[in-house]
Amino acid sequence: MPKFFGKSKGNKARSKKAEESPLFSNESKSESKSSSKSSAFDQRQARRKERQAESSKRKQQRDKRDQEQANAKAKEEAKKKKRSKPKLSQAEQDAQDAKLGCCHKFAQLIVKIVHGLDLLIGLTFLVYGGLIFASFSDPAMEAVITSLTFGSVMVFTSILGGIGFISSKCKRCGLTLSAWTAPFIAFFYLFVIIAIIGDPDTYFNYLTEHQDVMYLNDAEILTMKNLAPLFCIILGSLAAVELCRFFVLRGVRRTLVRYDGASSRILASQRSTTSKRSKGSSTSSRTSGYDNDLSEPLIGSDEEV
């Protein structure tokens, strides 16, 4: 046992000496240097990978941003192309405006029919109001004023519309005035509908009180009272027709104004071309006559020789 302990102590002493020896210290230093070098290399590799990942990420973001900008530019260019239609020359535009299509002719026919209907309604109210006012010494003045006013407006509107269709003076202002009276007529129809629905007794009591001077009797008033919903439907339809006339007539007027301008410009260009041709033919005839006058003396002198 003592020998064993003595050997172990000797081994420990040798190991301490070996560790303290310069060779062992150099090896440990080299190992520490190699480990430090490997750790630094690993760190550099990790940083390089991080930089590469960041650069690839930035590149992807940049490519995505460039793609979005390119798409936005393409959309803007497409919108500009849609908005900016190829501009026509004045002659081509005039030739296009000088043609009235089927849709315009159909709209014009509808508006003319509505004007004719308004004229008939206006004349009916004028005749009815005039009869009430002229035939009785104590007429129903409320009915007279309403009938004459409404009838005058309807007839005046129809006349303006007819003048606007016939004459192209003042950019067809008659159609403009006729169109802008349509909303007021529609409002009047709606007012009558609301009055009949809201308080029908007042309306029919007035008719009963003045039935003698309004050419009515009890049976007719009762029939009108029973047909009040039908009258409201008819008045509502007439109001809708007047509103449609307002919108359609404005478009018809714009088309007709363009048509008038194009037609006048086409006629002016045709007149100018014909005048130029006539001037050219007259100048050519004058020059030919002058040449003949010059050639005749020369021919006579040759004969004398």
CSV table of C-alpha atoms in Angstrom, one decimal:
chain,number,residue,atom,x,y,z
A,1,MET,CA,0.0,0.0,0.0
A,2,PRO,CA,2.6,2.6,0.7
A,3,LYS,CA,4.4,1.7,-2.5
A,4,PHE,CA,1.1,2.3,-4.4
A,5,PHE,CA,0.5,5.6,-2.8
A,6,GLY,CA,4.1,6.5,-3.5
A,7,LYS,CA,3.7,5.7,-7.2
A,8,SER,CA,0.5,7.7,-7.5
A,9,LYS,CA,2.1,10.7,-5.9
A,10,GLY,CA,4.9,10.3,-8.4
A,11,ASN,CA,2.6,10.1,-11.3
A,12,LYS,CA,0.8,13.2,-10.2
A,13,ALA,CA,4.1,15.0,-9.9
A,14,ARG,CA,5.1,13.9,-13.3
A,15,SER,CA,1.8,15.0,-14.8
A,16,LYS,CA,2.2,18.4,-13.2
A,17,LYS,CA,5.7,18.6,-14.5
A,18,ALA,CA,4.5,17.6,-18.0
A,19,GLU,CA,1.8,20.2,-17.9
A,20,GLU,CA,4.3,22.8,-16.7
A,21,SER,CA,6.7,21.8,-19.5
A,22,PRO,CA,7.0,24.2,-22.5
A,23,LEU,CA,5.9,21.5,-25.1
A,24,PHE,CA,2.6,21.0,-23.3
A,25,SER,CA,2.1,24.7,-23.0
A,26,ASN,CA,2.8,25.2,-26.8
A,27,GLU,CA,0.3,22.4,-27.6
A,28,SER,CA,-2.3,23.9,-25.4
A,29,LYS,CA,-1.7,27.3,-27.0
A,30,SER,CA,-1.9,25.8,-30.5
A,31,GLU,CA,-5.2,24.0,-29.6
A,32,SER,CA,-6.6,27.2,-28.1
A,33,LYS,CA,-5.5,29.2,-31.1
A,34,SER,CA,-7.1,26.6,-33.5
A,35,SER,CA,-10.3,26.6,-31.5
A,36,SER,CA,-10.4,30.4,-31.5
A,37,LYS,CA,-9.7,30.4,-35.2
A,38,SER,CA,-12.5,27.9,-35.8
A,39,SER,CA,-14.9,29.8,-33.7
A,40,ALA,CA,-14.0,33.1,-35.5
A,41,PHE,CA,-14.5,31.3,-38.9
A,42,ASP,CA,-17.8,30.0,-37.7
A,43,GLN,CA,-18.8,33.5,-36.7
A,44,ARG,CA,-17.7,35.0,-40.0
A,45,GLN,CA,-19.7,32.3,-41.8
A,46,ALA,CA,-22.7,33.0,-39.7
A,47,ARG,CA,-22.4,36.7,-40.4
A,48,ARG,CA,-21.9,36.1,-44.1
A,49,LYS,CA,-25.0,33.9,-44.1
A,50,GLU,CA,-27.0,36.6,-42.3
A,51,ARG,CA,-25.8,39.3,-44.8
A,52,GLN,CA,-26.7,37.0,-47.7
A,53,ALA,CA,-30.2,36.4,-46.2
A,54,GLU,CA,-30.7,40.1,-45.6
A,55,SER,CA,-29.5,41.0,-49.1
A,56,SER,CA,-31.8,38.3,-50.7
A,57,LYS,CA,-34.7,39.6,-48.6
A,58,ARG,CA,-34.0,43.2,-49.7
A,59,LYS,CA,-33.7,42.0,-53.3
A,60,GLN,CA,-37.1,40.2,-53.0
A,61,GLN,CA,-38.7,43.3,-51.5
A,62,ARG,CA,-37.1,45.5,-54.2
A,63,ASP,CA,-38.3,43.2,-57.0
A,64,LYS,CA,-41.8,43.1,-55.4
A,65,ARG,CA,-41.9,46.9,-55.2
A,66,ASP,CA,-40.7,47.2,-58.8
A,67,GLN,CA,-43.3,44.7,-59.9
A,68,GLU,CA,-46.0,46.7,-58.1
A,69,GLN,CA,-44.9,49.9,-59.6
A,70,ALA,CA,-44.8,48.3,-63.1
A,71,ASN,CA,-48.3,47.0,-62.6
A,72,ALA,CA,-49.5,50.4,-61.4
A,73,LYS,CA,-48.0,52.1,-64.4
A,74,ALA,CA,-49.5,49.5,-66.8
A,75,LYS,CA,-52.9,50.1,-65.2
A,76,GLU,CA,-52.6,53.9,-65.5
A,77,GLU,CA,-51.5,53.6,-69.1
A,78,ALA,CA,-54.5,51.3,-69.8
A,79,LYS,CA,-56.8,53.8,-68.2
A,80,LYS,CA,-55.3,56.6,-70.2
A,81,LYS,CA,-55.7,54.7,-73.4
A,82,LYS,CA,-59.3,54.0,-72.6
A,83,ARG,CA,-60.0,57.7,-71.7
A,84,SER,CA,-58.0,59.2,-74.6
A,85,LYS,CA,-59.9,57.9,-77.6
A,86,PRO,CA,-58.4,58.7,-81.0
A,87,LYS,CA,-59.4,62.2,-81.9
A,88,LEU,CA,-61.2,62.6,-85.1
A,89,SER,CA,-60.5,65.5,-87.5
A,90,GLN,CA,-63.1,68.2,-87.9
A,91,ALA,CA,-64.3,66.8,-91.2
A,92,GLU,CA,-64.7,63.3,-89.8
A,93,GLN,CA,-66.5,64.6,-86.7
A,94,ASP,CA,-68.8,66.6,-88.8
A,95,ALA,CA,-69.6,63.6,-91.0
A,96,GLN,CA,-70.3,61.6,-87.9
A,97,ASP,CA,-72.5,64.3,-86.4
A,98,ALA,CA,-74.4,64.9,-89.6
A,99,LYS,CA,-75.9,61.3,-89.4
A,100,LEU,CA,-78.9,60.8,-87.1
A,101,GLY,CA,-79.1,57.2,-85.9
A,102,CYS,CA,-82.2,55.1,-85.4
A,103,CYS,CA,-82.1,55.6,-81.6
A,104,HIS,CA,-82.2,59.4,-82.0
A,105,LYS,CA,-85.1,59.2,-84.5
A,106,PHE,CA,-87.0,56.9,-82.1
A,107,ALA,CA,-86.4,59.3,-79.2
A,108,GLN,CA,-87.4,62.2,-81.3
A,109,LEU,CA,-90.6,60.5,-82.2
A,110,ILE,CA,-91.4,59.7,-78.6
A,111,VAL,CA,-90.8,63.4,-77.6
A,112,LYS,CA,-93.1,64.6,-80.4
A,113,ILE,CA,-95.8,62.3,-79.3
A,114,VAL,CA,-95.5,63.6,-75.8
A,115,HIS,CA,-95.7,67.1,-77.1
A,116,GLY,CA,-98.8,66.3,-79.0
A,117,LEU,CA,-100.4,64.7,-75.9
A,118,ASP,CA,-99.5,67.8,-73.8
A,119,LEU,CA,-101.1,70.0,-76.5
A,120,LEU,CA,-104.3,68.1,-76.4
A,121,ILE,CA,-104.5,68.2,-72.6
A,122,GLY,CA,-103.7,71.9,-72.6
A,123,LEU,CA,-106.4,72.7,-75.2
A,124,THR,CA,-108.9,70.6,-73.2
A,125,PHE,CA,-108.2,72.6,-70.0
A,126,LEU,CA,-108.3,75.9,-71.9
A,127,VAL,CA,-111.6,75.1,-73.5
A,128,TYR,CA,-113.1,73.8,-70.2
A,129,GLY,CA,-111.9,76.8,-68.2
A,130,GLY,CA,-113.1,79.3,-70.9
A,131,LEU,CA,-116.6,77.7,-71.0
A,132,ILE,CA,-116.9,77.9,-67.2
A,133,PHE,CA,-115.8,81.5,-67.2
A,134,ALA,CA,-117.9,82.7,-70.1
A,135,SER,CA,-121.1,80.8,-69.6
A,136,PHE,CA,-121.9,81.7,-66.0
A,137,SER,CA,-122.1,85.0,-64.1
A,138,ASP,CA,-120.8,83.4,-60.9
A,139,PRO,CA,-118.3,80.8,-62.0
A,140,ALA,CA,-116.1,78.6,-59.9
A,141,MET,CA,-113.0,80.9,-60.1
A,142,GLU,CA,-110.7,78.4,-58.5
A,143,ALA,CA,-111.4,75.9,-61.2
A,144,VAL,CA,-111.3,78.6,-63.9
A,145,ILE,CA,-107.8,79.8,-62.8
A,146,THR,CA,-106.4,76.3,-62.4
A,147,SER,CA,-107.7,75.2,-65.8
A,148,LEU,CA,-106.6,78.2,-67.7
A,149,THR,CA,-103.2,78.4,-66.1
A,150,PHE,CA,-102.4,74.7,-66.5
A,151,GLY,CA,-103.8,74.6,-70.0
A,152,SER,CA,-101.8,77.7,-71.0
A,153,VAL,CA,-98.6,76.1,-69.7
A,154,MET,CA,-99.2,72.9,-71.5
A,155,VAL,CA,-100.0,74.6,-74.8
A,156,PHE,CA,-97.1,77.0,-74.5
A,157,THR,CA,-94.7,74.1,-73.8
A,158,SER,CA,-96.0,72.2,-76.8
A,159,ILE,CA,-95.6,75.2,-79.1
A,160,LEU,CA,-92.1,75.8,-77.9
A,161,GLY,CA,-91.2,72.2,-78.5
A,162,GLY,CA,-92.6,72.3,-82.0
A,163,ILE,CA,-90.7,75.5,-82.8
A,164,GLY,CA,-87.5,73.9,-81.4
A,165,PHE,CA,-88.0,70.9,-83.7
A,166,ILE,CA,-88.8,73.0,-86.8
A,167,SER,CA,-86.3,75.9,-86.5
A,168,SER,CA,-82.6,75.6,-85.7
A,169,LYS,CA,-82.3,79.3,-84.6
A,170,CYS,CA,-80.7,80.1,-81.2
A,171,LYS,CA,-79.4,76.6,-80.8
A,172,ARG,CA,-83.0,75.3,-80.6
A,173,CYS,CA,-83.7,77.1,-77.4
A,174,GLY,CA,-87.4,76.1,-77.7
A,175,LEU,CA,-86.5,72.5,-76.9
A,176,THR,CA,-84.5,73.7,-73.8
A,177,LEU,CA,-87.5,75.7,-72.4
A,178,SER,CA,-89.8,72.8,-73.2
A,179,ALA,CA,-87.6,70.4,-71.4
A,180,TRP,CA,-87.3,72.5,-68.3
A,181,THR,CA,-91.0,73.0,-67.9
A,182,ALA,CA,-91.5,69.2,-67.7
A,183,PRO,CA,-90.4,68.9,-64.0
A,184,PHE,CA,-92.9,71.6,-63.0
A,185,ILE,CA,-95.7,69.8,-64.8
A,186,ALA,CA,-94.7,66.5,-63.2
A,187,PHE,CA,-94.7,68.3,-59.8
A,188,PHE,CA,-98.3,69.6,-60.5
A,189,TYR,CA,-99.5,66.0,-61.2
A,190,LEU,CA,-97.9,64.7,-58.0
A,191,PHE,CA,-99.5,67.6,-56.0
A,192,VAL,CA,-102.9,66.6,-57.3
A,193,ILE,CA,-102.3,63.0,-56.5
A,194,ILE,CA,-101.3,63.9,-52.9
A,195,ALA,CA,-104.3,66.1,-52.6
A,196,ILE,CA,-106.7,63.4,-53.7
A,197,ILE,CA,-105.2,60.7,-51.6
A,198,GLY,CA,-104.7,62.9,-48.5
A,199,ASP,CA,-108.1,64.7,-48.3
A,200,PRO,CA,-110.5,63.4,-51.0
A,201,ASP,CA,-113.6,64.8,-49.3
A,202,THR,CA,-112.5,68.4,-49.8
A,203,TYR,CA,-111.9,67.9,-53.5
A,204,PHE,CA,-115.2,66.1,-54.1
A,205,ASN,CA,-117.2,68.5,-51.8
A,206,TYR,CA,-115.9,71.4,-54.0
A,207,LEU,CA,-117.1,69.5,-57.1
A,208,THR,CA,-120.5,68.9,-55.5
A,209,GLU,CA,-120.9,72.6,-54.5
A,210,HIS,CA,-120.0,73.9,-57.9
A,211,GLN,CA,-121.4,71.1,-60.1
A,212,ASP,CA,-123.9,73.4,-61.8
A,213,VAL,CA,-121.2,75.7,-63.1
A,214,MET,CA,-118.7,72.9,-63.9
A,215,TYR,CA,-121.1,70.9,-66.1
A,216,LEU,CA,-121.3,68.0,-63.6
A,217,ASN,CA,-124.0,66.0,-61.9
A,218,ASP,CA,-124.2,63.7,-58.9
A,219,ALA,CA,-123.7,60.6,-61.0
A,220,GLU,CA,-120.6,61.9,-62.6
A,221,ILE,CA,-119.2,63.0,-59.3
A,222,LEU,CA,-119.9,59.6,-57.8
A,223,THR,CA,-118.2,57.9,-60.7
A,224,MET,CA,-115.2,60.2,-60.3
A,225,LYS,CA,-115.1,59.3,-56.6
A,226,ASN,CA,-115.1,55.6,-57.3
A,227,LEU,CA,-112.5,56.0,-60.0
A,228,ALA,CA,-110.2,58.1,-57.8
A,229,PRO,CA,-107.4,55.4,-57.7
A,230,LEU,CA,-107.5,55.1,-61.4
A,231,PHE,CA,-107.1,58.9,-61.8
A,232,CYS,CA,-104.2,58.8,-59.4
A,233,ILE,CA,-102.5,56.0,-61.5
A,234,ILE,CA,-103.1,58.0,-64.7
A,235,LEU,CA,-101.7,61.2,-63.2
A,236,GLY,CA,-98.7,59.2,-61.9
A,237,SER,CA,-98.1,57.8,-65.3
A,238,LEU,CA,-98.3,61.3,-66.8
A,239,ALA,CA,-95.8,62.6,-64.2
A,240,ALA,CA,-93.4,59.8,-65.2
A,241,VAL,CA,-93.8,60.6,-68.8
A,242,GLU,CA,-93.0,64.3,-68.2
A,243,LEU,CA,-89.8,63.3,-66.3
A,244,CYS,CA,-88.8,61.0,-69.1
A,245,ARG,CA,-89.5,63.9,-71.6
A,246,PHE,CA,-87.2,66.1,-69.5
A,247,PHE,CA,-84.2,63.7,-69.8
A,248,VAL,CA,-84.8,62.5,-73.4
A,249,LEU,CA,-85.5,66.0,-74.8
A,250,ARG,CA,-82.2,67.3,-73.4
A,251,GLY,CA,-80.3,64.6,-75.2
A,252,VAL,CA,-82.3,65.1,-78.4
A,253,ARG,CA,-81.5,68.8,-78.3
A,254,ARG,CA,-77.7,68.2,-77.9
A,255,THR,CA,-77.7,65.8,-80.8
A,256,LEU,CA,-79.7,68.2,-83.0
A,257,VAL,CA,-77.4,71.1,-82.1
A,258,ARG,CA,-74.4,69.1,-83.2
A,259,TYR,CA,-76.2,68.1,-86.3
A,260,ASP,CA,-77.0,71.7,-87.2
A,261,GLY,CA,-73.4,72.7,-86.7
A,262,ALA,CA,-72.0,69.8,-88.7
A,263,SER,CA,-74.5,70.4,-91.5
A,264,SER,CA,-73.7,74.2,-91.7
A,265,ARG,CA,-69.9,73.5,-91.8
A,266,ILE,CA,-70.3,70.8,-94.5
A,267,LEU,CA,-72.4,73.2,-96.6
A,268,ALA,CA,-69.8,75.9,-96.1
A,269,SER,CA,-67.0,73.6,-97.2
A,270,GLN,CA,-68.9,72.5,-100.2
A,271,ARG,CA,-69.6,76.1,-101.2
A,272,SER,CA,-66.0,77.0,-100.8
A,273,THR,CA,-64.8,74.1,-102.9
A,274,THR,CA,-67.3,74.9,-105.7
A,275,SER,CA,-66.3,78.6,-105.6
A,276,LYS,CA,-62.6,77.6,-105.9
A,277,ARG,CA,-63.4,75.3,-108.8
A,278,SER,CA,-65.4,78.0,-110.6
A,279,LYS,CA,-62.6,80.5,-110.0
A,280,GLY,CA,-60.0,78.0,-111.3
A,281,SER,CA,-62.1,77.3,-114.5
A,282,SER,CA,-62.6,81.1,-115.1
A,283,THR,CA,-58.8,81.8,-114.8
A,284,SER,CA,-58.0,78.9,-117.1
A,285,SER,CA,-60.4,80.1,-119.7
A,286,ARG,CA,-58.9,83.6,-119.4
A,287,THR,CA,-55.4,82.4,-119.9
A,288,SER,CA,-56.5,80.2,-122.9
A,289,GLY,CA,-58.2,83.3,-124.5
A,290,TYR,CA,-55.1,85.4,-123.9
A,291,ASP,CA,-52.9,82.8,-125.6
A,292,ASN,CA,-55.3,82.7,-128.6
A,293,ASP,CA,-55.1,86.5,-128.9
A,294,LEU,CA,-51.3,86.3,-128.9
A,295,SER,CA,-51.1,83.6,-131.5
A,296,GLU,CA,-53.5,85.3,-134.1
A,297,PRO,CA,-51.1,88.2,-134.9
A,298,LEU,CA,-48.2,85.8,-135.4
A,299,ILE,CA,-50.2,83.8,-137.9
A,300,GLY,CA,-51.1,86.9,-139.8
A,301,SER,CA,-47.5,88.1,-140.1
A,302,ASP,CA,-46.4,84.7,-141.4
A,303,GLU,CA,-49.0,84.9,-144.2
A,304,GLU,CA,-47.8,88.3,-145.2
A,305,VAL,CA,-44.2,87.0,-145.6
